[in-house]
Tab-separated table of C-alpha atoms and ligand atoms in Angstrom:
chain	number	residue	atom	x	y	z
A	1	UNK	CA	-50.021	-22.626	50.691
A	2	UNK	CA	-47.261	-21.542	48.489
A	3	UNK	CA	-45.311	-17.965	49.120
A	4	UNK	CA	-45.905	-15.164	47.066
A	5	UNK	CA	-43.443	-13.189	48.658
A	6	UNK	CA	-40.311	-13.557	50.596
A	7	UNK	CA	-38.609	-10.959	52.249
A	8	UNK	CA	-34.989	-11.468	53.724
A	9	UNK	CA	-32.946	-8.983	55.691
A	10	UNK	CA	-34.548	-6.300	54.617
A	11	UNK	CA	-32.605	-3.533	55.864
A	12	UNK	CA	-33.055	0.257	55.355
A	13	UNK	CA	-30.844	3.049	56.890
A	14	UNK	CA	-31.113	6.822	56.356
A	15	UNK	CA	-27.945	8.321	57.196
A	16	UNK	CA	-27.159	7.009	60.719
A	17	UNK	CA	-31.027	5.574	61.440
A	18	UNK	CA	-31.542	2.476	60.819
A	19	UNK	CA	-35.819	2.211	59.718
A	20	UNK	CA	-36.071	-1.002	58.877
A	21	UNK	CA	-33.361	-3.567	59.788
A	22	UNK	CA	-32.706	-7.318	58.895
A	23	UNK	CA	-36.572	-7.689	58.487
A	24	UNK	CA	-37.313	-11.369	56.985
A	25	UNK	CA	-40.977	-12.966	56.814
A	26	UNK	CA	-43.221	-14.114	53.807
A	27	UNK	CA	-47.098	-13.652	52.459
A	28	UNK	CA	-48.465	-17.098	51.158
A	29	UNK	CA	-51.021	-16.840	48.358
A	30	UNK	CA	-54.175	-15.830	49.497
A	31	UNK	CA	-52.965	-14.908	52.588
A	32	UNK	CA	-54.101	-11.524	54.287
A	33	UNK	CA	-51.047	-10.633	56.510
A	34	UNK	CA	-51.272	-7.510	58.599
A	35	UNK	CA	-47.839	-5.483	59.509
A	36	UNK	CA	-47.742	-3.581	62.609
A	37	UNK	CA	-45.604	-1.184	65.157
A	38	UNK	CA	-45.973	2.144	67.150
A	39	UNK	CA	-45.687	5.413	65.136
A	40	UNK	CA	-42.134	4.961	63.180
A	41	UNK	CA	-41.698	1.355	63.332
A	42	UNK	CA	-40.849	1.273	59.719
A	43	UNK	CA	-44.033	-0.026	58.291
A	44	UNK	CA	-44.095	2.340	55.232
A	45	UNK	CA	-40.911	2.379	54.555
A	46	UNK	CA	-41.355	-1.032	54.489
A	47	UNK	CA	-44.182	-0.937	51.808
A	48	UNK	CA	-41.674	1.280	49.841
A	49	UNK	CA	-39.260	-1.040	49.987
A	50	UNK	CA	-41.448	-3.932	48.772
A	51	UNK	CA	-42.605	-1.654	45.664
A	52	UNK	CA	-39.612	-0.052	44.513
A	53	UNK	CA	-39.581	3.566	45.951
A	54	UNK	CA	-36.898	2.775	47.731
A	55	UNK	CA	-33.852	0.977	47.063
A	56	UNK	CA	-33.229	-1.428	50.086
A	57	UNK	CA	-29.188	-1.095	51.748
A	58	UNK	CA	-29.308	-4.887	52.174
A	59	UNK	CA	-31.184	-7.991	52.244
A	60	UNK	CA	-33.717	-9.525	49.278
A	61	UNK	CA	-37.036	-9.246	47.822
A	62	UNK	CA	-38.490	-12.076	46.151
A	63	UNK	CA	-42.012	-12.410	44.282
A	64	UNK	CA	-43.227	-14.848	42.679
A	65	UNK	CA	-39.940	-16.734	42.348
A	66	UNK	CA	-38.505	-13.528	41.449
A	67	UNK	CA	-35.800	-11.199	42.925
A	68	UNK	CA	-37.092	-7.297	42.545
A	69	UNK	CA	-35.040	-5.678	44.892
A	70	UNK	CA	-33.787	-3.340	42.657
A	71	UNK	CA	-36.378	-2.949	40.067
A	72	UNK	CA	-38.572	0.371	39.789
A	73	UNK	CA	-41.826	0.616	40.901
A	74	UNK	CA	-43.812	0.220	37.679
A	75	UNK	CA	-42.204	-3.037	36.842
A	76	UNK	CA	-42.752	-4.450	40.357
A	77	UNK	CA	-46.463	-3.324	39.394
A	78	UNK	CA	-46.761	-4.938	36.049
A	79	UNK	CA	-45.218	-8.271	37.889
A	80	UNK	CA	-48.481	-7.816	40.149
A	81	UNK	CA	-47.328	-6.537	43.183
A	82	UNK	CA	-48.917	-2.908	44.154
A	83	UNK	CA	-49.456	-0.427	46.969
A	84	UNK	CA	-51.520	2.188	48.270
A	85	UNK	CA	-50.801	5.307	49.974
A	86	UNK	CA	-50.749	6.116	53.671
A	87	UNK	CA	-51.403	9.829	52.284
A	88	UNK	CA	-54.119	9.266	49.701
A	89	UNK	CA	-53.204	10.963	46.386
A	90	UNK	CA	-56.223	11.378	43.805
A	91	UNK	CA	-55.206	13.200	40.574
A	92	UNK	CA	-57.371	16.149	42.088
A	93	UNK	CA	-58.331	17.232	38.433
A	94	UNK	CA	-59.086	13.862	37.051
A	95	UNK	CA	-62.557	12.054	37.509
A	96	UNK	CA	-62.655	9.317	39.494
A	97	UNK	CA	-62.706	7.151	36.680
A	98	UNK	CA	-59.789	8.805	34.469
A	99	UNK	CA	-57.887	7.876	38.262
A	100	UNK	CA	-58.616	4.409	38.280
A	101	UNK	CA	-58.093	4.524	34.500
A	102	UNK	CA	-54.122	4.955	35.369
A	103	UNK	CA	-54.133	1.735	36.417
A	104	UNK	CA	-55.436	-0.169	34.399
A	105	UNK	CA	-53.154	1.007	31.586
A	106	UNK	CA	-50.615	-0.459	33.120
A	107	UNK	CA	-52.030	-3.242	31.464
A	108	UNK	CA	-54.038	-2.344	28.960
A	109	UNK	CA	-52.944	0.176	26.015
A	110	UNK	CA	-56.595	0.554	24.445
A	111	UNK	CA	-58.083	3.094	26.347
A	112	UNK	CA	-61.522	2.061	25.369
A	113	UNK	CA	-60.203	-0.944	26.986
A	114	UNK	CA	-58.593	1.199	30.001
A	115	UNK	CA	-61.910	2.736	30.334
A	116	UNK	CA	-64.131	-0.481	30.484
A	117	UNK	CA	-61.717	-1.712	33.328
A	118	UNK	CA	-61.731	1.597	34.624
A	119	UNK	CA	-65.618	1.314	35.462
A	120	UNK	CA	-65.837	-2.459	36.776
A	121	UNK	CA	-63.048	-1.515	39.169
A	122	UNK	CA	-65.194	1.669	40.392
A	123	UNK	CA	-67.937	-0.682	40.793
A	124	UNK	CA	-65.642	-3.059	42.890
A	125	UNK	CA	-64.883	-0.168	44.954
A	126	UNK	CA	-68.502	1.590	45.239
A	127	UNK	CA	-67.825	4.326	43.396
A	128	UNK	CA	-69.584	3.386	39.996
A	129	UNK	CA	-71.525	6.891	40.627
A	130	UNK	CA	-68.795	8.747	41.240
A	131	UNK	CA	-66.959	8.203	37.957
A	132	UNK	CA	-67.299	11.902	36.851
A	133	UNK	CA	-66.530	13.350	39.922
A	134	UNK	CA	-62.904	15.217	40.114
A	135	UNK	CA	-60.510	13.311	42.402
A	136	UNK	CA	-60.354	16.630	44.745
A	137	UNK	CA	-64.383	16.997	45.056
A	138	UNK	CA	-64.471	13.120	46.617
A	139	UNK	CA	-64.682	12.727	50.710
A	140	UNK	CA	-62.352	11.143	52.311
A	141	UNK	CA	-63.893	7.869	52.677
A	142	UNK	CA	-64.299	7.799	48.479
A	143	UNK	CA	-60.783	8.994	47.970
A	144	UNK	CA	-59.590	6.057	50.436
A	145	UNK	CA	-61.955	3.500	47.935
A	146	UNK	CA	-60.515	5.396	44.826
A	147	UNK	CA	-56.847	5.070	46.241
A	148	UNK	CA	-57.631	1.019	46.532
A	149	UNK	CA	-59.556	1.382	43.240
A	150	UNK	CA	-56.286	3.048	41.475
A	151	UNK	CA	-54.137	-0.425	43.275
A	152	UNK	CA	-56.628	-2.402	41.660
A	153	UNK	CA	-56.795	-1.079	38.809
A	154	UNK	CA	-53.434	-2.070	37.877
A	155	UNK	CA	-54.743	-6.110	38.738
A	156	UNK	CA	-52.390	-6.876	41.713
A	157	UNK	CA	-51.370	-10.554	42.788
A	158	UNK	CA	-50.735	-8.846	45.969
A	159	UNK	CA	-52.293	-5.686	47.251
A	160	UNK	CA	-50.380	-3.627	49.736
A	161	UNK	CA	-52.877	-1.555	51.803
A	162	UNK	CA	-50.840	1.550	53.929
A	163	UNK	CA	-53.725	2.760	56.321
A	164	UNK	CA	-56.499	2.642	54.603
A	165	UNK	CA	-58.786	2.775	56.964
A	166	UNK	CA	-57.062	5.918	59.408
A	167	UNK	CA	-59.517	8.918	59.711
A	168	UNK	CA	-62.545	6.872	58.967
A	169	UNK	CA	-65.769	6.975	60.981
A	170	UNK	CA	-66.777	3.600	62.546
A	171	UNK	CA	-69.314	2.738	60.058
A	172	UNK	CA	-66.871	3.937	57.119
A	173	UNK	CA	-64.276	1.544	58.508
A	174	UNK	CA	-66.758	-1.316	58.093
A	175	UNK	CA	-67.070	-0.706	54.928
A	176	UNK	CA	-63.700	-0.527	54.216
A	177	UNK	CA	-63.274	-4.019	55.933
A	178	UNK	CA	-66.100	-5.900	53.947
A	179	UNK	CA	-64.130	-4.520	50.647
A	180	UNK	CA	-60.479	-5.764	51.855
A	181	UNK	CA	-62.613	-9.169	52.769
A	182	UNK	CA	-64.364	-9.355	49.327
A	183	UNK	CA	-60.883	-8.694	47.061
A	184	UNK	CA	-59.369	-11.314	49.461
A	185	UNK	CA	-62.033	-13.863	48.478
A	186	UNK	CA	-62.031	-12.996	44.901
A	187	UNK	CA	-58.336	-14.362	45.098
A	188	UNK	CA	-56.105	-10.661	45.991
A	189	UNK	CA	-52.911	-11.739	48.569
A	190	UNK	CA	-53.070	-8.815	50.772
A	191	UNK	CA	-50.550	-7.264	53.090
A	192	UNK	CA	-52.091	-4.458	55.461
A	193	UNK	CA	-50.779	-1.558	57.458
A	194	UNK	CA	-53.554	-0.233	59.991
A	195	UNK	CA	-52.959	1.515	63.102
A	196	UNK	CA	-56.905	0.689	63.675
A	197	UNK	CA	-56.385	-2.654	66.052
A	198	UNK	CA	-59.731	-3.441	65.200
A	199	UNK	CA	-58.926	-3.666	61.293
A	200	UNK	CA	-55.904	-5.728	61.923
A	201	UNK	CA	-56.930	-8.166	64.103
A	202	UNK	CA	-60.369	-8.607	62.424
A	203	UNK	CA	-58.236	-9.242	58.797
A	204	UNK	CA	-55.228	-10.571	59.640
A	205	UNK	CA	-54.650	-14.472	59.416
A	206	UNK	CA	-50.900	-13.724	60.261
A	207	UNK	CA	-49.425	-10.287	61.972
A	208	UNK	CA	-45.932	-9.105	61.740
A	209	UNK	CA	-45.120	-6.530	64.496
A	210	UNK	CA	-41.836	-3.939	63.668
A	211	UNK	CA	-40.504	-2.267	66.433
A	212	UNK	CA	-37.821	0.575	65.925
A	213	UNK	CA	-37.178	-1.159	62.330
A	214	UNK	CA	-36.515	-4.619	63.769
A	215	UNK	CA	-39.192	-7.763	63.533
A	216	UNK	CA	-40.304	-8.564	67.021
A	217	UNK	CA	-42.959	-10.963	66.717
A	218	UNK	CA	-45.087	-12.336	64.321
A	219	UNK	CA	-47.721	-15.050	64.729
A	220	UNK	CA	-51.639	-15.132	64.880
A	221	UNK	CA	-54.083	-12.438	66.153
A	222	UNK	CA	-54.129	-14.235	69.482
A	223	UNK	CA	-50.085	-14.743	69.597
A	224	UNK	CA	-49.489	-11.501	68.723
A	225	UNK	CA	-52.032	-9.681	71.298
A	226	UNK	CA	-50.482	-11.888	74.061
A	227	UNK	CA	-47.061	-11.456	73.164
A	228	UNK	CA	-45.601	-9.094	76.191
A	229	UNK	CA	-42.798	-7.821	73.470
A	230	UNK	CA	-45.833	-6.097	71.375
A	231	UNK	CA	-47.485	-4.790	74.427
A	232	UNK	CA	-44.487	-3.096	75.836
A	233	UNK	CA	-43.769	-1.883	72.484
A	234	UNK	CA	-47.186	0.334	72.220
A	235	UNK	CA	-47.483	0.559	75.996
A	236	UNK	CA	-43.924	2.383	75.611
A	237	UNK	CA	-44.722	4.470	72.809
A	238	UNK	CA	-48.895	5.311	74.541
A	239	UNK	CA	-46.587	7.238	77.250
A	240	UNK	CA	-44.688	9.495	75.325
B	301	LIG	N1	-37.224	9.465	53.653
B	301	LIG	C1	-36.820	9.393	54.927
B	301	LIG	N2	-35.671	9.999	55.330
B	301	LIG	C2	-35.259	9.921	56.613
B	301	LIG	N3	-35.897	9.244	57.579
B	301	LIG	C3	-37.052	8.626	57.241
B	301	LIG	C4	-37.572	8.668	55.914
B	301	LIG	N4	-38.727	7.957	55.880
B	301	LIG	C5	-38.913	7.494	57.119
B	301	LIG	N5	-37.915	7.896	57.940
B	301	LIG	C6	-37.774	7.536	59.361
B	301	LIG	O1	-37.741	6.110	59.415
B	301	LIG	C7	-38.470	5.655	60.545
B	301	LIG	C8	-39.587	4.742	60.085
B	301	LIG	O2	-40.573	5.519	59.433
B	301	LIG	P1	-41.874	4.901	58.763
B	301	LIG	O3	-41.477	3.760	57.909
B	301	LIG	O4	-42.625	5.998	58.126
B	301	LIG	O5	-42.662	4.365	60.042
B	301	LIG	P2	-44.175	3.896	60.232
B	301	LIG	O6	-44.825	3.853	58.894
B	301	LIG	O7	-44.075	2.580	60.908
B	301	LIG	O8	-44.812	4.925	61.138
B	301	LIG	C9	-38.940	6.881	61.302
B	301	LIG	O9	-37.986	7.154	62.303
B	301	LIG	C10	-38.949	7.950	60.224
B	301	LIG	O10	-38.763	9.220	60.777
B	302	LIG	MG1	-46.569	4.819	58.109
């Protein structure tokens, strides 16, 4: 497997906290790697870090054979590299397919173009009779398919999914896991942030686990669940 992305260092402080520090690991193509940690382990900043929204103090960023460490988000999204959002943000006023729409423009100029994309990725995502529906009138379970409908949208090399499946019911998050599979086999690299144990260790080949900002493991499902490191880390944070 070759890497898609490679991540060195990564360090981010705010003011005297340091959120994500000297982070290095990488996401082979085709890969579905899942990044973990207790509440504030630096997992989003992470994924903001990756895409641009924020500007990393130190270390590198490399996709495709690329450094982007200091590019802004919408060029680190034409390159193919795109997130979601922990907090999912429909345009409320905009159908579900003038959302998705947004994305595919990235790519695509034409909007009769933008438009035809706009619907095949709705279907991807289940929402093919939803495509008139404002963003705002959608339940949460559609707006979490419409937030990985607008990453799609914007046809991602690699797909950065931040809690997608968090609030769901138990038969929602099912769904939500036969999706992630079926992008994953129709060739998406996909990095995941789930606080949903299930999720992660049902879609994760690989797992990275961030504690306090810093890497302390990473390995399989198996590794990972054994590793007494990771289960002092949550069995810390499940007393607080
Ligand atoms: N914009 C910010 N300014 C200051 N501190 C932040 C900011 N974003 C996150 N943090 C802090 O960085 C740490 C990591 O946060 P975050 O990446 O959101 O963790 P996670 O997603 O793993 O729960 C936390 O201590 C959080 O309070
Ligand atoms: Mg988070």
């Amino acid at each position: 497997m070759s890497e898609l992305l490679q991540v060195r260092n990564l360090t981010k402080h705010f003011g005297g906290l340091a959120a994500v520090q000297d982070v290095s690991f990488d996401v082979n193509k085709g890969e579905i790697v899942g990044l973990i940690g207790p509440n504030g382990a630096g997992k989003t900043t992470t994924f903001s870090l990756l895409t641009g929204f924020l500007t990393p103090t130190r270390g590198t960023i490399t996709f495709a054979g690329r450094r982007i460490d200091n590019l802004k988000p919408h060029v680190i999204c034409r390159l193919g590299m795109t997130r979601t959002f922990q907090i999912v943000q429909p345009f409320p006023e905009m159908t579900a397919l003038e959302n998705v729409m947004m994305g595919a423009l990235v790519h695509h100029r034409n909007i009769d173009e933008a438009q035809r994309r706009g619907r095949n990725t709705l279907a991807r995502v289940g929402l093919a009779h939803k495509a008139d529906t404002p963003g705002r009138e959608l339940t949460l379970v559609e707006q979490k398919r419409l937030e990985i409908g607008k990453a799609l949208a914007t046809e991602p090399q690699l797909l950065l999914l931040d809690e997608v499946a968090a609030g769901l019911r138990e038969a929602e998050v099912d769904v939500i896991l036969d999706l992630v599979r079926q992008l994953n086999t129709e060739g998406i690299t996909l990095l995941i942030v789930e606080h949903l144990m299930k999720v992660i260790m049902n879609l994760s080949q690989r797992i990275v686990v961030l504690d306090f900002g810093q890497k302390i493991a990473e390995g399989s499902p198996a590794e990972v669940s054994a590793n007494p490191l990771v289960l002092e880390a949550y069995l810390g944070k499940e007393e607080d």
